[in-house]
Coordinates of C-alpha atoms in Angstrom, one line a residue:
F4 CA -19.2 35.1 0.4
P5 CA -15.3 35.0 -0.3
S6 CA -15.1 38.3 -1.3
H7 CA -13.4 41.6 -0.5
D8 CA -15.1 44.9 0.0
I9 CA -14.5 47.3 -2.9
G10 CA -17.2 50.0 -2.0
I11 CA -20.2 50.7 0.0
Y12 CA -20.8 54.4 0.8
A13 CA -19.7 56.9 -1.8
N14 CA -21.4 60.3 -2.0
R15 CA -21.5 60.4 -5.8
P16 CA -23.7 60.6 -8.7
M17 CA -24.8 57.5 -10.8
R18 CA -22.2 57.2 -13.9
G19 CA -23.8 59.5 -16.6
S20 CA -26.3 61.4 -14.2
T21 CA -26.8 64.1 -11.9
L22 CA -29.0 61.6 -9.7
L23 CA -27.3 60.2 -6.6
S24 CA -26.0 56.8 -6.7
V25 CA -27.6 54.2 -4.3
H26 CA -24.0 54.2 -2.7
A27 CA -24.8 57.6 -1.7
T28 CA -27.4 56.4 0.6
G29 CA -25.4 53.6 1.9
R30 CA -27.7 50.8 0.7
A31 CA -25.5 49.5 -2.1
L32 CA -22.3 47.3 -1.7
D33 CA -19.9 46.3 -4.3
A34 CA -18.3 42.9 -3.2
G35 CA -15.1 42.0 -5.5
Y36 CA -14.0 38.3 -6.2
K37 CA -11.3 36.6 -8.0
E38 CA -12.0 35.8 -11.7
S39 CA -11.3 32.1 -10.9
R40 CA -14.6 32.1 -8.8
Q41 CA -17.0 33.5 -11.7
E42 CA -19.0 30.0 -11.6
W43 CA -19.6 30.1 -7.8
V44 CA -20.4 33.8 -8.2
T45 CA -22.9 33.3 -10.7
R46 CA -24.5 30.5 -8.3
Y47 CA -24.3 33.1 -5.4
A48 CA -25.9 35.9 -7.6
E49 CA -28.7 33.6 -8.6
W50 CA -29.3 32.5 -4.7
L51 CA -29.4 36.2 -4.0
A52 CA -32.2 36.8 -6.6
D53 CA -33.9 33.7 -5.5
N54 CA -34.3 34.9 -1.9
H55 CA -34.5 38.6 -2.7
V56 CA -37.9 39.2 -1.0
T57 CA -36.5 37.7 2.4
L58 CA -33.0 39.3 2.3
G59 CA -34.5 42.8 1.3
I60 CA -32.4 43.1 -2.0
E61 CA -33.7 45.4 -4.8
E62 CA -31.1 45.2 -7.2
I63 CA -28.0 42.9 -8.3
H64 CA -25.3 43.6 -11.1
Q65 CA -23.3 41.0 -12.3
Y66 CA -20.9 42.8 -14.6
V67 CA -19.0 39.6 -15.9
W68 CA -21.6 37.4 -17.5
G69 CA -22.2 36.8 -21.0
T70 CA -21.0 39.7 -23.3
H71 CA -22.3 42.7 -21.3
G72 CA -23.1 41.4 -18.1
R73 CA -26.6 41.3 -16.4
G74 CA -28.8 42.8 -13.8
F75 CA -31.8 41.7 -11.3
R76 CA -34.3 44.0 -10.4
C77 CA -37.3 43.5 -8.1
N78 CA -40.5 45.3 -8.4
R79 CA -39.0 48.4 -9.8
S80 CA -39.1 47.1 -13.2
G81 CA -42.6 45.6 -12.8
K82 CA -41.8 41.6 -12.7
P83 CA -38.8 40.8 -10.8
G84 CA -36.2 39.0 -12.7
W85 CA -32.8 39.0 -14.6
L86 CA -32.3 41.0 -17.6
T87 CA -29.3 40.4 -19.9
W88 CA -27.5 43.6 -20.9
D89 CA -26.3 44.4 -24.3
A90 CA -24.1 47.1 -25.6
E91 CA -26.7 50.1 -25.2
N92 CA -28.4 49.0 -22.2
N93 CA -26.0 47.9 -19.4
G94 CA -24.8 48.5 -15.8
G95 CA -21.8 50.4 -17.0
P96 CA -18.2 49.6 -16.9
G97 CA -17.8 46.9 -14.5
G98 CA -15.4 44.1 -13.4
Y99 CA -15.0 41.3 -11.0
W100 CA -17.4 42.3 -8.3
L101 CA -21.3 42.1 -7.6
H102 CA -23.0 45.2 -7.0
I103 CA -26.0 44.3 -4.5
E104 CA -28.7 47.0 -3.4
L105 CA -30.7 46.7 -0.3
T106 CA -34.1 47.8 0.6
P107 CA -34.2 50.9 3.0
H108 CA -35.5 48.9 5.6
M109 CA -32.8 46.1 5.6
A110 CA -30.1 49.0 5.2
D111 CA -31.3 50.6 8.3
N112 CA -31.9 47.5 10.3
P113 CA -28.9 45.3 10.5
K114 CA -30.3 42.9 13.0
D115 CA -33.1 42.4 10.3
L116 CA -30.8 41.6 7.9
V117 CA -28.8 39.1 9.9
K118 CA -32.0 37.3 11.1
A119 CA -33.1 37.2 7.0
Y120 CA -29.9 35.6 6.1
K121 CA -30.3 33.1 8.6
S122 CA -33.7 32.2 7.8
V123 CA -32.9 31.2 4.0
P124 CA -31.6 27.8 3.0
P125 CA -27.7 28.1 2.4
L126 CA -26.5 28.3 -1.0
G127 CA -26.3 24.5 -2.3
A128 CA -28.9 23.3 0.1

Protein backbone atom coordinates (compact mmCIF):
# COMPACT_ATOMS: atom_id res chain seq x y z
CA PHE A 1 0.00 0.00 0.00
CA PRO A 2 1.81 3.15 -1.14
CA SER A 3 1.10 5.19 1.96
CA HIS A 4 2.72 6.95 4.84
CA ASP A 5 2.08 6.21 8.48
CA ILE A 6 0.25 9.02 10.19
CA GLY A 7 -0.44 7.28 13.44
CA ILE A 8 -0.73 4.01 15.29
CA TYR A 9 -0.35 4.33 19.06
CA ALA A 10 -1.95 7.35 20.71
CA ASN A 11 -3.12 7.17 24.32
CA ARG A 12 -6.21 9.32 23.91
CA PRO A 13 -10.00 9.11 24.07
CA MET A 14 -12.16 8.81 20.96
CA ARG A 15 -13.25 12.16 19.59
CA GLY A 16 -16.23 13.40 21.56
CA SER A 17 -16.00 10.64 24.18
CA THR A 18 -14.32 9.69 27.43
CA LEU A 19 -13.78 6.12 26.17
CA LEU A 20 -10.30 5.25 24.97
CA SER A 21 -9.64 5.21 21.24
CA VAL A 22 -8.62 1.91 19.65
CA HIS A 23 -5.36 3.75 18.90
CA ALA A 24 -4.73 3.65 22.68
CA THR A 25 -4.61 -0.16 22.48
CA GLY A 26 -2.17 -0.23 19.55
CA ARG A 27 -4.74 -2.03 17.36
CA ALA A 28 -5.51 0.85 14.98
CA LEU A 29 -3.47 2.57 12.32
CA ASP A 30 -3.99 5.53 10.05
CA ALA A 31 -2.40 5.17 6.62
CA GLY A 32 -2.18 8.43 4.70
CA TYR A 33 -2.17 8.72 0.94
CA LYS A 34 -2.04 11.33 -1.80
CA GLU A 35 -5.34 12.75 -3.04
CA SER A 36 -4.49 11.50 -6.54
CA ARG A 37 -4.58 7.89 -5.27
CA GLN A 38 -8.26 8.01 -4.22
CA GLU A 39 -9.55 5.53 -6.81
CA TRP A 40 -6.84 3.01 -5.93
CA VAL A 41 -7.44 3.52 -2.19
CA THR A 42 -11.14 2.75 -2.66
CA ARG A 43 -10.23 -0.53 -4.38
CA TYR A 44 -7.75 -1.27 -1.58
CA ALA A 45 -10.34 -0.54 1.15
CA GLU A 46 -12.79 -2.90 -0.56
CA TRP A 47 -10.06 -5.57 -0.82
CA LEU A 48 -9.38 -5.20 2.92
CA ALA A 49 -13.11 -5.54 3.65
CA ASP A 50 -13.45 -8.57 1.36
CA ASN A 51 -10.59 -10.25 3.26
CA HIS A 52 -11.40 -8.92 6.74
CA VAL A 53 -11.87 -12.35 8.34
CA THR A 54 -8.50 -13.72 7.20
CA LEU A 55 -6.68 -10.44 7.88
CA GLY A 56 -8.26 -9.92 11.29
CA ILE A 57 -9.72 -6.52 10.44
CA GLU A 58 -12.58 -5.27 12.59
CA GLU A 59 -13.17 -1.82 11.13
CA ILE A 60 -12.14 0.44 8.26
CA HIS A 61 -12.85 4.17 7.91
CA GLN A 62 -12.59 5.78 4.49
CA TYR A 63 -13.07 9.47 5.22
CA VAL A 64 -12.95 10.64 1.60
CA TRP A 65 -15.77 8.75 -0.11
CA GLY A 66 -19.07 10.21 -1.23
CA THR A 67 -20.14 13.26 0.77
CA HIS A 68 -19.32 12.23 4.36
CA GLY A 69 -17.19 9.07 4.02
CA ARG A 70 -17.98 5.48 4.89
CA GLY A 71 -17.10 2.81 7.41
CA PHE A 72 -16.81 -0.96 7.35
CA ARG A 73 -17.51 -3.01 10.46
CA CYS A 74 -17.21 -6.72 11.04
CA ASN A 75 -19.56 -8.40 13.50
CA ARG A 76 -19.71 -5.57 16.04
CA SER A 77 -22.72 -4.14 14.21
CA GLY A 78 -24.32 -7.47 13.32
CA LYS A 79 -23.86 -8.19 9.61
CA PRO A 80 -20.47 -7.13 8.24
CA GLY A 81 -20.50 -4.45 5.59
CA TRP A 82 -20.07 -0.86 4.53
CA LEU A 83 -22.15 1.96 5.92
CA THR A 84 -22.32 5.22 4.00
CA TRP A 85 -22.01 8.04 6.49
CA ASP A 86 -24.21 11.12 6.67
CA ALA A 87 -23.87 14.50 8.36
CA GLU A 88 -24.97 13.18 11.78
CA ASN A 89 -23.47 9.67 11.67
CA ASN A 90 -19.89 9.61 10.50
CA GLY A 91 -16.33 8.89 11.56
CA GLY A 92 -15.58 12.48 12.41
CA PRO A 93 -13.40 14.88 10.55
CA GLY A 94 -10.94 13.10 8.38
CA GLY A 95 -8.89 13.40 5.30
CA TYR A 96 -6.74 11.40 2.99
CA TRP A 97 -6.11 8.38 5.17
CA LEU A 98 -7.62 4.99 5.91
CA HIS A 99 -8.25 4.09 9.54
CA ILE A 100 -7.86 0.32 10.01
CA GLU A 101 -8.54 -1.60 13.22
CA LEU A 102 -7.20 -5.10 13.86
CA THR A 103 -8.53 -7.82 16.13
CA PRO A 104 -6.66 -8.20 19.40
CA HIS A 105 -5.22 -11.51 18.15
CA MET A 106 -3.74 -10.01 14.98
CA ALA A 107 -2.40 -6.97 16.81
CA ASP A 108 -0.67 -9.23 19.35
CA ASN A 109 0.66 -11.76 16.81
CA PRO A 110 2.52 -10.04 13.98
CA LYS A 111 3.71 -13.36 12.51
CA ASP A 112 0.08 -14.43 12.10
CA LEU A 113 -0.70 -11.10 10.43
CA VAL A 114 2.14 -11.54 7.92
CA LYS A 115 1.02 -15.13 7.24
CA ALA A 116 -2.57 -13.95 6.71
CA TYR A 117 -1.54 -11.26 4.20
CA LYS A 118 0.50 -13.82 2.28
CA SER A 119 -2.48 -16.20 2.16
CA VAL A 120 -5.03 -13.91 0.46
CA PRO A 121 -5.11 -13.14 -3.26
CA PRO A 122 -3.31 -9.90 -4.05
CA LEU A 123 -5.34 -6.82 -4.92
CA GLY A 124 -6.45 -7.07 -8.52
CA ALA A 125 -5.88 -10.82 -8.81
